[in-house]
Amino acid sequence: MINVSSKQDIFSFLAAIRLCDRIVSNTLTPLVIADSVGIPNVATGRDLEDEYRKYGNVTNRVILEWDDRLNLDPISEEDRLAISSKIVESFPFDLISRSKPPNKPPLSDLKTLVIIMGNIRGGEAAWKTFYRHMLDINSADLALVVGKVPKGQRNSSLFRRAKYLYEFPEFEDWGDAIEEVYGSDWKQFILPYANDKWGTFGGIGNKQGSGAVIFVIRWYVARFLVENNLVEKYDRFVLTRSDHYYGCDHDLRLLDNTYMWVPKGEDYKFGITDRHLVCNQAHILKALDIYPPILQHPEKYASKEFADLNPEQLIRLRWEQENLWPWVRRFDRVMFTCAVEGDKTRWTEKSKTVVKEGVFLKYEYEYEETTCVCKTGPCTFSFT
């Protein structure tokens, strides 16, 4: 039962109802409330006087509906402000905090370098999503660590956006690249056991797959970072590839820079995917250091057990050996690997499926998860 004894009591009751309704529906501007508790013009920058007028018109219309029955006149500006203040004080929670938009991560002050490694492929449609959903929202610099490209073919937007360009030679036999640095002694220990099926040493001699290519390029990335003193310059590094199509924002502010972040899935028999990594300056060189210890001490790895590892399993093994594995965390995938006509690949060919984004798929699972995550949020998948 409500005890109504005066015009102000009725107005307070009606104004409180209107105020609650607006708070719940998120349509009440916080300016009236903010001003009544001494916080000036907090939300929209619009004229307070105009906002008060609008608020007064609404409440006065409510009062007018009761005029015939209660013989009430519209309340004055002074009374309305006094009642507004009284209502605010009576609420058992902080109206100002409830009126703020949902919390967003603070702007990051971490300097970020995104490194695209390998061959240039994927096409301009994919690269536009990379700029929008990765590079620009994270205020990141771009480095290309890629196979040597003739100057006449450097007309893609990636070269215009890149702050750094580091080119490495392409090899018909990537064993030649290893020999330039480590000689040939490793061959007698490693190659007799090398497994053609999984491609850990793919690209060496007649070995299938791209394992050697992947890990030699990582060595080039490490050399690029060290030679240019970039480990000290940047706080966070993203190691990725050019043929990722981003379905939505890859907001690095959501990923604690203490850890190493890898997208979910594509781990192939309990390894860890090699296609994308986010990590800090303390971890980046160790994370890249896959082949060197093997080539420096090949006798330790001369076994069928080692040779049977696939590239994803080898990355996990080396991260475990470097005590990096406890730092690994996973995030929901927001990108999928794509292809366009003319793209070259050593391993997985593009599918015949052209998706609505206008590109070919390489791994259908990646597309399914990206589409689900970007549309609805975290999704449950049976990961490989």
mmCIF file of N, CA, C and O in Angstrom, residues 140-235:
data_model
loop_
_atom_site.group_PDB
_atom_site.id
_atom_site.type_symbol
_atom_site.label_atom_id
_atom_site.label_comp_id
_atom_site.label_asym_id
_atom_site.label_seq_id
_atom_site.Cartn_x
_atom_site.Cartn_y
_atom_site.Cartn_z
ATOM 1 N N ALA A 140 49.213 -2.293 -34.332
ATOM 2 C CA ALA A 140 50.421 -3.099 -34.454
ATOM 3 C C ALA A 140 51.232 -2.726 -35.693
ATOM 4 O O ALA A 140 50.698 -2.246 -36.686
ATOM 5 N N ASP A 141 52.528 -2.957 -35.609
ATOM 6 C CA ASP A 141 53.405 -2.838 -36.769
ATOM 7 C C ASP A 141 53.445 -4.182 -37.490
ATOM 8 O O ASP A 141 53.227 -5.239 -36.887
ATOM 9 N N LEU A 142 53.755 -4.150 -38.770
ATOM 10 C CA LEU A 142 53.788 -5.356 -39.589
ATOM 11 C C LEU A 142 55.190 -5.603 -40.120
ATOM 12 O O LEU A 142 55.843 -4.693 -40.634
ATOM 13 N N ALA A 143 55.623 -6.852 -39.998
ATOM 14 C CA ALA A 143 56.879 -7.297 -40.597
ATOM 15 C C ALA A 143 56.582 -8.460 -41.535
ATOM 16 O O ALA A 143 55.797 -9.354 -41.198
ATOM 17 N N LEU A 144 57.207 -8.442 -42.705
ATOM 18 C CA LEU A 144 57.117 -9.552 -43.640
ATOM 19 C C LEU A 144 58.453 -10.285 -43.640
ATOM 20 O O LEU A 144 59.490 -9.683 -43.937
ATOM 21 N N VAL A 145 58.431 -11.558 -43.278
ATOM 22 C CA VAL A 145 59.606 -12.417 -43.384
ATOM 23 C C VAL A 145 59.233 -13.476 -44.411
ATOM 24 O O VAL A 145 58.581 -14.473 -44.106
ATOM 25 N N VAL A 146 59.599 -13.229 -45.653
ATOM 26 C CA VAL A 146 59.041 -13.991 -46.776
ATOM 27 C C VAL A 146 60.142 -14.383 -47.753
ATOM 28 O O VAL A 146 61.232 -13.809 -47.768
ATOM 29 N N GLY A 147 59.806 -15.385 -48.586
ATOM 30 C CA GLY A 147 60.714 -15.762 -49.655
ATOM 31 C C GLY A 147 60.921 -14.608 -50.613
ATOM 32 O O GLY A 147 60.019 -13.798 -50.834
ATOM 33 N N LYS A 148 62.104 -14.532 -51.168
ATOM 34 C CA LYS A 148 62.469 -13.393 -52.017
ATOM 35 C C LYS A 148 61.475 -13.216 -53.154
ATOM 36 O O LYS A 148 61.153 -14.156 -53.883
ATOM 37 N N VAL A 149 60.990 -11.990 -53.272
ATOM 38 C CA VAL A 149 59.987 -11.654 -54.290
ATOM 39 C C VAL A 149 60.610 -10.663 -55.268
ATOM 40 O O VAL A 149 61.170 -9.648 -54.849
ATOM 41 N N PRO A 150 60.534 -10.933 -56.571
ATOM 42 C CA PRO A 150 61.051 -9.960 -57.543
ATOM 43 C C PRO A 150 60.389 -8.591 -57.353
ATOM 44 O O PRO A 150 59.204 -8.504 -57.027
ATOM 45 N N LYS A 151 61.159 -7.535 -57.526
ATOM 46 C CA LYS A 151 60.632 -6.193 -57.284
ATOM 47 C C LYS A 151 59.374 -5.902 -58.089
ATOM 48 O O LYS A 151 58.463 -5.221 -57.634
ATOM 49 N N GLY A 152 59.314 -6.428 -59.301
ATOM 50 C CA GLY A 152 58.150 -6.178 -60.140
ATOM 51 C C GLY A 152 56.886 -6.842 -59.636
ATOM 52 O O GLY A 152 55.791 -6.547 -60.106
ATOM 53 N N GLN A 153 57.016 -7.763 -58.667
ATOM 54 C CA GLN A 153 55.856 -8.472 -58.130
ATOM 55 C C GLN A 153 55.485 -7.999 -56.721
ATOM 56 O O GLN A 153 54.671 -8.621 -56.058
ATOM 57 N N ARG A 154 56.059 -6.899 -56.304
ATOM 58 C CA ARG A 154 55.774 -6.403 -54.951
ATOM 59 C C ARG A 154 54.653 -5.362 -54.975
ATOM 60 O O ARG A 154 54.771 -4.294 -54.392
ATOM 61 N N ASN A 155 53.606 -5.688 -55.663
ATOM 62 C CA ASN A 155 52.535 -4.715 -55.797
ATOM 63 C C ASN A 155 51.350 -5.000 -54.880
ATOM 64 O O ASN A 155 50.317 -4.351 -54.976
ATOM 65 N N SER A 156 51.466 -5.969 -53.994
ATOM 66 C CA SER A 156 50.366 -6.252 -53.074
ATOM 67 C C SER A 156 50.357 -5.211 -51.949
ATOM 68 O O SER A 156 51.379 -4.591 -51.632
ATOM 69 N N SER A 157 49.204 -5.047 -51.337
ATOM 70 C CA SER A 157 49.070 -4.067 -50.255
ATOM 71 C C SER A 157 49.910 -4.439 -49.047
ATOM 72 O O SER A 157 50.261 -3.573 -48.243
ATOM 73 N N LEU A 158 50.241 -5.725 -48.889
ATOM 74 C CA LEU A 158 51.063 -6.142 -47.748
ATOM 75 C C LEU A 158 52.405 -5.422 -47.739
ATOM 76 O O LEU A 158 52.893 -5.009 -46.681
ATOM 77 N N PHE A 159 53.000 -5.265 -48.906
ATOM 78 C CA PHE A 159 54.300 -4.601 -48.973
ATOM 79 C C PHE A 159 54.168 -3.125 -48.642
ATOM 80 O O PHE A 159 55.087 -2.527 -48.060
ATOM 81 N N ARG A 160 53.045 -2.523 -48.976
ATOM 82 C CA ARG A 160 52.842 -1.111 -48.639
ATOM 83 C C ARG A 160 52.584 -0.924 -47.149
ATOM 84 O O ARG A 160 52.960 0.105 -46.578
ATOM 85 N N ARG A 161 51.949 -1.896 -46.519
ATOM 86 C CA ARG A 161 51.632 -1.769 -45.104
ATOM 87 C C ARG A 161 52.801 -2.155 -44.188
ATOM 88 O O ARG A 161 52.834 -1.769 -43.021
ATOM 89 N N ALA A 162 53.741 -2.923 -44.713
ATOM 90 C CA ALA A 162 54.812 -3.461 -43.874
ATOM 91 C C ALA A 162 55.798 -2.381 -43.440
ATOM 92 O O ALA A 162 56.242 -1.561 -44.246
ATOM 93 N N LYS A 163 56.142 -2.402 -42.170
ATOM 94 C CA LYS A 163 57.193 -1.523 -41.653
ATOM 95 C C LYS A 163 58.556 -2.158 -41.859
ATOM 96 O O LYS A 163 59.568 -1.465 -42.013
ATOM 97 N N TYR A 164 58.591 -3.493 -41.848
ATOM 98 C CA TYR A 164 59.849 -4.225 -42.017
ATOM 99 C C TYR A 164 59.670 -5.268 -43.123
ATOM 100 O O TYR A 164 58.613 -5.890 -43.252
ATOM 101 N N LEU A 165 60.729 -5.467 -43.891
ATOM 102 C CA LEU A 165 60.754 -6.519 -44.911
ATOM 103 C C LEU A 165 62.065 -7.267 -44.810
ATOM 104 O O LEU A 165 63.143 -6.665 -44.875
ATOM 105 N N TYR A 166 61.953 -8.578 -44.610
ATOM 106 C CA TYR A 166 63.127 -9.440 -44.537
ATOM 107 C C TYR A 166 62.878 -10.600 -45.492
ATOM 108 O O TYR A 166 61.915 -11.355 -45.336
ATOM 109 N N GLU A 167 63.720 -10.719 -46.507
ATOM 110 C CA GLU A 167 63.538 -11.760 -47.513
ATOM 111 C C GLU A 167 64.610 -12.831 -47.369
ATOM 112 O O GLU A 167 65.789 -12.531 -47.153
ATOM 113 N N PHE A 168 64.189 -14.060 -47.483
ATOM 114 C CA PHE A 168 65.127 -15.183 -47.435
ATOM 115 C C PHE A 168 65.105 -15.888 -48.790
ATOM 116 O O PHE A 168 64.128 -15.797 -49.542
ATOM 117 N N PRO A 169 66.170 -16.600 -49.132
ATOM 118 C CA PRO A 169 66.198 -17.305 -50.423
ATOM 119 C C PRO A 169 65.266 -18.514 -50.409
ATOM 120 O O PRO A 169 65.044 -19.129 -49.364
ATOM 121 N N GLU A 170 64.708 -18.813 -51.550
ATOM 122 C CA GLU A 170 63.913 -20.029 -51.713
ATOM 123 C C GLU A 170 64.841 -21.168 -52.164
ATOM 124 O O GLU A 170 65.811 -20.938 -52.888
ATOM 125 N N PHE A 171 64.528 -22.383 -51.718
ATOM 126 C CA PHE A 171 65.368 -23.539 -52.034
ATOM 127 C C PHE A 171 64.524 -24.643 -52.660
ATOM 128 O O PHE A 171 63.391 -24.887 -52.225
ATOM 129 N N GLU A 172 65.079 -25.298 -53.640
ATOM 130 C CA GLU A 172 64.450 -26.509 -54.156
ATOM 131 C C GLU A 172 64.571 -27.616 -53.123
ATOM 132 O O GLU A 172 63.644 -28.395 -52.919
ATOM 133 N N ASP A 173 65.726 -27.671 -52.480
ATOM 134 C CA ASP A 173 65.977 -28.643 -51.411
ATOM 135 C C ASP A 173 66.329 -27.854 -50.153
ATOM 136 O O ASP A 173 67.378 -27.212 -50.078
ATOM 137 N N TRP A 174 65.427 -27.881 -49.170
ATOM 138 C CA TRP A 174 65.655 -27.071 -47.971
ATOM 139 C C TRP A 174 66.733 -27.647 -47.062
ATOM 140 O O TRP A 174 67.147 -27.013 -46.103
ATOM 141 N N GLY A 175 67.220 -28.824 -47.416
ATOM 142 C CA GLY A 175 68.407 -29.335 -46.739
ATOM 143 C C GLY A 175 69.612 -28.460 -47.037
ATOM 144 O O GLY A 175 70.522 -28.317 -46.205
ATOM 145 N N ASP A 176 69.624 -27.826 -48.217
ATOM 146 C CA ASP A 176 70.720 -26.919 -48.572
ATOM 147 C C ASP A 176 70.735 -25.708 -47.633
ATOM 148 O O ASP A 176 71.800 -25.197 -47.275
ATOM 149 N N ALA A 177 69.551 -25.212 -47.260
ATOM 150 C CA ALA A 177 69.479 -24.081 -46.333
ATOM 151 C C ALA A 177 70.067 -24.459 -44.979
ATOM 152 O O ALA A 177 70.793 -23.672 -44.354
ATOM 153 N N ILE A 178 69.782 -25.678 -44.535
ATOM 154 C CA ILE A 178 70.316 -26.138 -43.250
ATOM 155 C C ILE A 178 71.831 -26.283 -43.332
ATOM 156 O O ILE A 178 72.561 -25.898 -42.404
ATOM 157 N N GLU A 179 72.321 -26.807 -44.423
ATOM 158 C CA GLU A 179 73.760 -27.020 -44.564
ATOM 159 C C GLU A 179 74.534 -25.705 -44.536
ATOM 160 O O GLU A 179 75.680 -25.665 -44.078
ATOM 161 N N GLU A 180 73.932 -24.627 -45.009
ATOM 162 C CA GLU A 180 74.616 -23.343 -45.002
ATOM 163 C C GLU A 180 74.970 -22.902 -43.580
ATOM 164 O O GLU A 180 75.943 -22.165 -43.375
ATOM 165 N N VAL A 181 74.224 -23.356 -42.619
ATOM 166 C CA VAL A 181 74.432 -22.932 -41.230
ATOM 167 C C VAL A 181 75.041 -24.046 -40.390
ATOM 168 O O VAL A 181 75.954 -23.806 -39.595
ATOM 169 N N TYR A 182 74.568 -25.275 -40.577
ATOM 170 C CA TYR A 182 74.952 -26.364 -39.676
ATOM 171 C C TYR A 182 75.771 -27.462 -40.327
ATOM 172 O O TYR A 182 76.065 -28.482 -39.695
ATOM 173 N N GLY A 183 76.160 -27.271 -41.579
ATOM 174 C CA GLY A 183 76.915 -28.315 -42.248
ATOM 175 C C GLY A 183 76.019 -29.484 -42.592
ATOM 176 O O GLY A 183 74.788 -29.354 -42.660
ATOM 177 N N SER A 184 76.618 -30.651 -42.790
ATOM 178 C CA SER A 184 75.847 -31.813 -43.251
ATOM 179 C C SER A 184 75.893 -32.995 -42.290
ATOM 180 O O SER A 184 75.299 -34.051 -42.587
ATOM 181 N N ASP A 185 76.554 -32.868 -41.151
ATOM 182 C CA ASP A 185 76.674 -34.000 -40.232
ATOM 183 C C ASP A 185 75.321 -34.506 -39.744
ATOM 184 O O ASP A 185 75.142 -35.692 -39.468
ATOM 185 N N TRP A 186 74.352 -33.621 -39.598
ATOM 186 C CA TRP A 186 73.039 -34.002 -39.083
ATOM 187 C C TRP A 186 72.346 -35.044 -39.950
ATOM 188 O O TRP A 186 71.525 -35.831 -39.468
ATOM 189 N N LYS A 187 72.678 -35.051 -41.248
ATOM 190 C CA LYS A 187 71.974 -35.941 -42.167
ATOM 191 C C LYS A 187 72.133 -37.412 -41.799
ATOM 192 O O LYS A 187 71.180 -38.190 -41.875
ATOM 193 N N GLN A 188 73.326 -37.799 -41.389
ATOM 194 C CA GLN A 188 73.569 -39.208 -41.100
ATOM 195 C C GLN A 188 72.797 -39.685 -39.872
ATOM 196 O O GLN A 188 72.528 -40.881 -39.721
ATOM 197 N N PHE A 189 72.428 -38.761 -39.013
ATOM 198 C CA PHE A 189 71.682 -39.132 -37.809
ATOM 199 C C PHE A 189 70.162 -39.046 -38.022
ATOM 200 O O PHE A 189 69.411 -39.870 -37.512
ATOM 201 N N ILE A 190 69.742 -38.046 -38.764
ATOM 202 C CA ILE A 190 68.315 -37.735 -38.857
ATOM 203 C C ILE A 190 67.627 -38.409 -40.029
ATOM 204 O O ILE A 190 66.581 -39.054 -39.892
ATOM 205 N N LEU A 191 68.205 -38.275 -41.216
ATOM 206 C CA LEU A 191 67.487 -38.687 -42.415
ATOM 207 C C LEU A 191 67.204 -40.184 -42.501
ATOM 208 O O LEU A 191 66.163 -40.584 -43.064
ATOM 209 N N PRO A 192 68.069 -41.068 -41.982
ATOM 210 C CA PRO A 192 67.723 -42.492 -42.060
ATOM 211 C C PRO A 192 66.415 -42.844 -41.367
ATOM 212 O O PRO A 192 65.772 -43.842 -41.714
ATOM 213 N N TYR A 193 66.019 -42.037 -40.391
ATOM 214 C CA TYR A 193 64.794 -42.315 -39.646
ATOM 215 C C TYR A 193 63.616 -41.455 -40.106
ATOM 216 O O TYR A 193 62.484 -41.663 -39.661
ATOM 217 N N ALA A 194 63.891 -40.481 -40.944
ATOM 218 C CA ALA A 194 62.860 -39.493 -41.291
ATOM 219 C C ALA A 194 61.632 -40.154 -41.901
ATOM 220 O O ALA A 194 61.732 -41.023 -42.770
ATOM 221 N N ASN A 195 60.482 -39.717 -41.412
ATOM 222 C CA ASN A 195 59.200 -40.273 -41.836
ATOM 223 C C ASN A 195 58.599 -39.407 -42.949
ATOM 224 O O ASN A 195 58.361 -38.218 -42.751
ATOM 225 N N ASP A 196 58.376 -40.013 -44.095
ATOM 226 C CA ASP A 196 57.807 -39.267 -45.221
ATOM 227 C C ASP A 196 56.354 -38.876 -44.968
ATOM 228 O O ASP A 196 55.872 -37.872 -45.487
ATOM 229 N N LYS A 197 55.669 -39.667 -44.178
ATOM 230 C CA LYS A 197 54.219 -39.514 -44.038
ATOM 231 C C LYS A 197 53.825 -38.200 -43.397
ATOM 232 O O LYS A 197 52.919 -37.512 -43.845
ATOM 233 N N TRP A 198 54.498 -37.834 -42.290
ATOM 234 C CA TRP A 198 54.056 -36.677 -41.508
ATOM 235 C C TRP A 198 54.724 -35.375 -41.905
ATOM 236 O O TRP A 198 54.302 -34.308 -41.506
ATOM 237 N N GLY A 199 55.800 -35.444 -42.637
ATOM 238 C CA GLY A 199 56.376 -34.223 -43.176
ATOM 239 C C GLY A 199 57.204 -33.391 -42.225
ATOM 240 O O GLY A 199 57.429 -32.206 -42.484
ATOM 241 N N THR A 200 57.697 -33.968 -41.085
ATOM 242 C CA THR A 200 58.520 -33.188 -40.168
ATOM 243 C C THR A 200 59.777 -32.668 -40.859
ATOM 244 O O THR A 200 60.260 -31.583 -40.546
ATOM 245 N N PHE A 201 60.292 -33.459 -41.791
ATOM 246 C CA PHE A 201 61.463 -33.030 -42.559
ATOM 247 C C PHE A 201 61.106 -32.843 -44.034
ATOM 248 O O PHE A 201 61.956 -32.923 -44.915
ATOM 249 N N GLY A 202 59.843 -32.562 -44.276
ATOM 250 C CA GLY A 202 59.386 -32.338 -45.636
ATOM 251 C C GLY A 202 60.062 -31.136 -46.263
ATOM 252 O O GLY A 202 60.256 -30.108 -45.623
ATOM 253 N N GLY A 203 60.450 -31.290 -47.514
ATOM 254 C CA GLY A 203 61.180 -30.232 -48.201
ATOM 255 C C GLY A 203 62.659 -30.521 -48.291
ATOM 256 O O GLY A 203 63.397 -29.808 -48.977
ATOM 257 N N ILE A 204 63.120 -31.587 -47.599
ATOM 258 C CA ILE A 204 64.515 -32.022 -47.680
ATOM 259 C C ILE A 204 64.580 -33.210 -48.629
ATOM 260 O O ILE A 204 63.905 -34.227 -48.413
ATOM 261 N N GLY A 205 65.368 -33.081 -49.672
ATOM 262 C CA GLY A 205 65.458 -34.159 -50.647
ATOM 263 C C GLY A 205 64.091 -34.446 -51.241
ATOM 264 O O GLY A 205 63.389 -33.548 -51.704
ATOM 265 N N ASN A 206 63.700 -35.715 -51.178
ATOM 266 C CA ASN A 206 62.404 -36.106 -51.730
ATOM 267 C C ASN A 206 61.342 -36.287 -50.646
ATOM 268 O O ASN A 206 60.298 -36.886 -50.894
ATOM 269 N N LYS A 207 61.612 -35.774 -49.453
ATOM 270 C CA LYS A 207 60.657 -35.908 -48.355
ATOM 271 C C LYS A 207 59.430 -35.038 -48.615
ATOM 272 O O LYS A 207 59.556 -33.866 -48.993
ATOM 273 N N GLN A 208 58.266 -35.616 -48.398
ATOM 274 C CA GLN A 208 57.030 -34.896 -48.641
ATOM 275 C C GLN A 208 56.705 -33.956 -47.475
ATOM 276 O O GLN A 208 57.196 -34.113 -46.367
ATOM 277 N N GLY A 209 55.846 -33.004 -47.772
ATOM 278 C CA GLY A 209 55.406 -32.095 -46.716
ATOM 279 C C GLY A 209 56.234 -30.830 -46.663
ATOM 280 O O GLY A 209 56.996 -30.507 -47.571
ATOM 281 N N SER A 210 56.097 -30.104 -45.549
ATOM 282 C CA SER A 210 56.741 -28.794 -45.443
ATOM 283 C C SER A 210 57.387 -28.548 -44.091
ATOM 284 O O SER A 210 57.673 -27.409 -43.733
ATOM 285 N N GLY A 211 57.636 -29.614 -43.334
ATOM 286 C CA GLY A 211 58.204 -29.441 -41.996
ATOM 287 C C GLY A 211 59.508 -28.661 -41.989
ATOM 288 O O GLY A 211 59.680 -27.715 -41.208
ATOM 289 N N ALA A 212 60.449 -29.044 -42.862
ATOM 290 C CA ALA A 212 61.735 -28.343 -42.899
ATOM 291 C C ALA A 212 61.544 -26.890 -43.300
ATOM 292 O O ALA A 212 62.215 -25.988 -42.765
ATOM 293 N N VAL A 213 60.635 -26.651 -44.227
ATOM 294 C CA VAL A 213 60.375 -25.276 -44.670
ATOM 295 C C VAL A 213 59.863 -24.449 -43.487
ATOM 296 O O VAL A 213 60.330 -23.327 -43.236
ATOM 297 N N ILE A 214 58.890 -24.980 -42.767
ATOM 298 C CA ILE A 214 58.295 -24.285 -41.625
ATOM 299 C C ILE A 214 59.355 -23.910 -40.600
ATOM 300 O O ILE A 214 59.419 -22.760 -40.132
ATOM 301 N N PHE A 215 60.226 -24.854 -40.268
ATOM 302 C CA PHE A 215 61.153 -24.627 -39.162
ATOM 303 C C PHE A 215 62.392 -23.842 -39.573
ATOM 304 O O PHE A 215 62.966 -23.115 -38.757
ATOM 305 N N VAL A 216 62.803 -23.966 -40.824
ATOM 306 C CA VAL A 216 63.901 -23.119 -41.298
ATOM 307 C C VAL A 216 63.437 -21.663 -41.370
ATOM 308 O O VAL A 216 64.180 -20.733 -41.003
ATOM 309 N N ILE A 217 62.219 -21.445 -41.810
ATOM 310 C CA ILE A 217 61.696 -20.075 -41.852
ATOM 311 C C ILE A 217 61.636 -19.493 -40.444
ATOM 312 O O ILE A 217 61.924 -18.301 -40.243
ATOM 313 N N ARG A 218 61.298 -20.289 -39.459
ATOM 314 C CA ARG A 218 61.325 -19.799 -38.072
ATOM 315 C C ARG A 218 62.724 -19.380 -37.652
ATOM 316 O O ARG A 218 62.905 -18.421 -36.902
ATOM 317 N N TRP A 219 63.704 -20.066 -38.155
ATOM 318 C CA TRP A 219 65.082 -19.668 -37.865
ATOM 319 C C TRP A 219 65.377 -18.313 -38.512
ATOM 320 O O TRP A 219 66.009 -17.453 -37.896
ATOM 321 N N TYR A 220 64.875 -18.103 -39.725
ATOM 322 C CA TYR A 220 65.044 -16.796 -40.377
ATOM 323 C C TYR A 220 64.319 -15.700 -39.585
ATOM 324 O O TYR A 220 64.826 -14.578 -39.454
ATOM 325 N N VAL A 221 63.145 -16.003 -39.065
ATOM 326 C CA VAL A 221 62.417 -15.013 -38.267
ATOM 327 C C VAL A 221 63.230 -14.628 -37.037
ATOM 328 O O VAL A 221 63.363 -13.437 -36.708
ATOM 329 N N ALA A 222 63.779 -15.622 -36.352
ATOM 330 C CA ALA A 222 64.596 -15.336 -35.161
ATOM 331 C C ALA A 222 65.801 -14.475 -35.527
ATOM 332 O O ALA A 222 66.141 -13.521 -34.811
ATOM 333 N N ARG A 223 66.444 -14.791 -36.628
ATOM 334 C CA ARG A 223 67.612 -14.001 -37.054
ATOM 335 C C ARG A 223 67.200 -12.569 -37.370
ATOM 336 O O ARG A 223 67.899 -11.614 -37.011
ATOM 337 N N PHE A 224 66.069 -12.409 -38.049
ATOM 338 C CA PHE A 224 65.547 -11.074 -38.360
ATOM 339 C C PHE A 224 65.321 -10.272 -37.083
ATOM 340 O O PHE A 224 65.698 -9.089 -36.996
ATOM 341 N N LEU A 225 64.713 -10.864 -36.080
ATOM 342 C CA LEU A 225 64.432 -10.156 -34.828
ATOM 343 C C LEU A 225 65.713 -9.753 -34.112
ATOM 344 O O LEU A 225 65.838 -8.630 -33.607
ATOM 345 N N VAL A 226 66.676 -10.664 -34.062
ATOM 346 C CA VAL A 226 67.922 -10.388 -33.351
ATOM 347 C C VAL A 226 68.749 -9.337 -34.087
ATOM 348 O O VAL A 226 69.272 -8.386 -33.472
ATOM 349 N N GLU A 227 68.881 -9.483 -35.394
ATOM 350 C CA GLU A 227 69.707 -8.550 -36.169
ATOM 351 C C GLU A 227 69.172 -7.125 -36.117
ATOM 352 O O GLU A 227 69.940 -6.166 -36.228
ATOM 353 N N ASN A 228 67.877 -6.973 -35.932
ATOM 354 C CA ASN A 228 67.266 -5.643 -35.913
ATOM 355 C C ASN A 228 66.904 -5.170 -34.502
ATOM 356 O O ASN A 228 66.212 -4.152 -34.361
ATOM 357 N N ASN A 229 67.364 -5.914 -33.495
ATOM 358 C CA ASN A 229 67.112 -5.543 -32.089
ATOM 359 C C ASN A 229 65.628 -5.331 -31.787
ATOM 360 O O ASN A 229 65.246 -4.441 -31.012
ATOM 361 N N LEU A 230 64.789 -6.155 -32.373
ATOM 362 C CA LEU A 230 63.355 -5.961 -32.234
ATOM 363 C C LEU A 230 62.771 -6.638 -30.997
ATOM 364 O O LEU A 230 61.684 -6.273 -30.555
ATOM 365 N N VAL A 231 63.478 -7.610 -30.446
ATOM 366 C CA VAL A 231 62.972 -8.251 -29.232
ATOM 367 C C VAL A 231 62.890 -7.240 -28.097
ATOM 368 O O VAL A 231 61.957 -7.252 -27.295
ATOM 369 N N GLU A 232 63.858 -6.343 -28.041
ATOM 370 C CA GLU A 232 63.863 -5.315 -26.999
ATOM 371 C C GLU A 232 62.878 -4.193 -27.308
ATOM 372 O O GLU A 232 62.386 -3.521 -26.404
ATOM 373 N N LYS A 233 62.535 -4.011 -28.570
ATOM 374 C CA LYS A 233 61.702 -2.886 -28.977
ATOM 375 C C LYS A 233 60.219 -3.153 -28.779
ATOM 376 O O LYS A 233 59.440 -2.231 -28.511
ATOM 377 N N TYR A 234 59.810 -4.412 -28.908
ATOM 378 C CA TYR A 234 58.388 -4.754 -28.842
ATOM 379 C C TYR A 234 58.085 -5.603 -27.610
ATOM 380 O O TYR A 234 58.914 -6.413 -27.165
ATOM 381 N N ASP A 235 56.865 -5.424 -27.093
ATOM 382 C CA ASP A 235 56.416 -6.181 -25.915
ATOM 383 C C ASP A 235 55.707 -7.471 -26.299
ATOM 384 O O ASP A 235 55.704 -8.433 -25.531
#
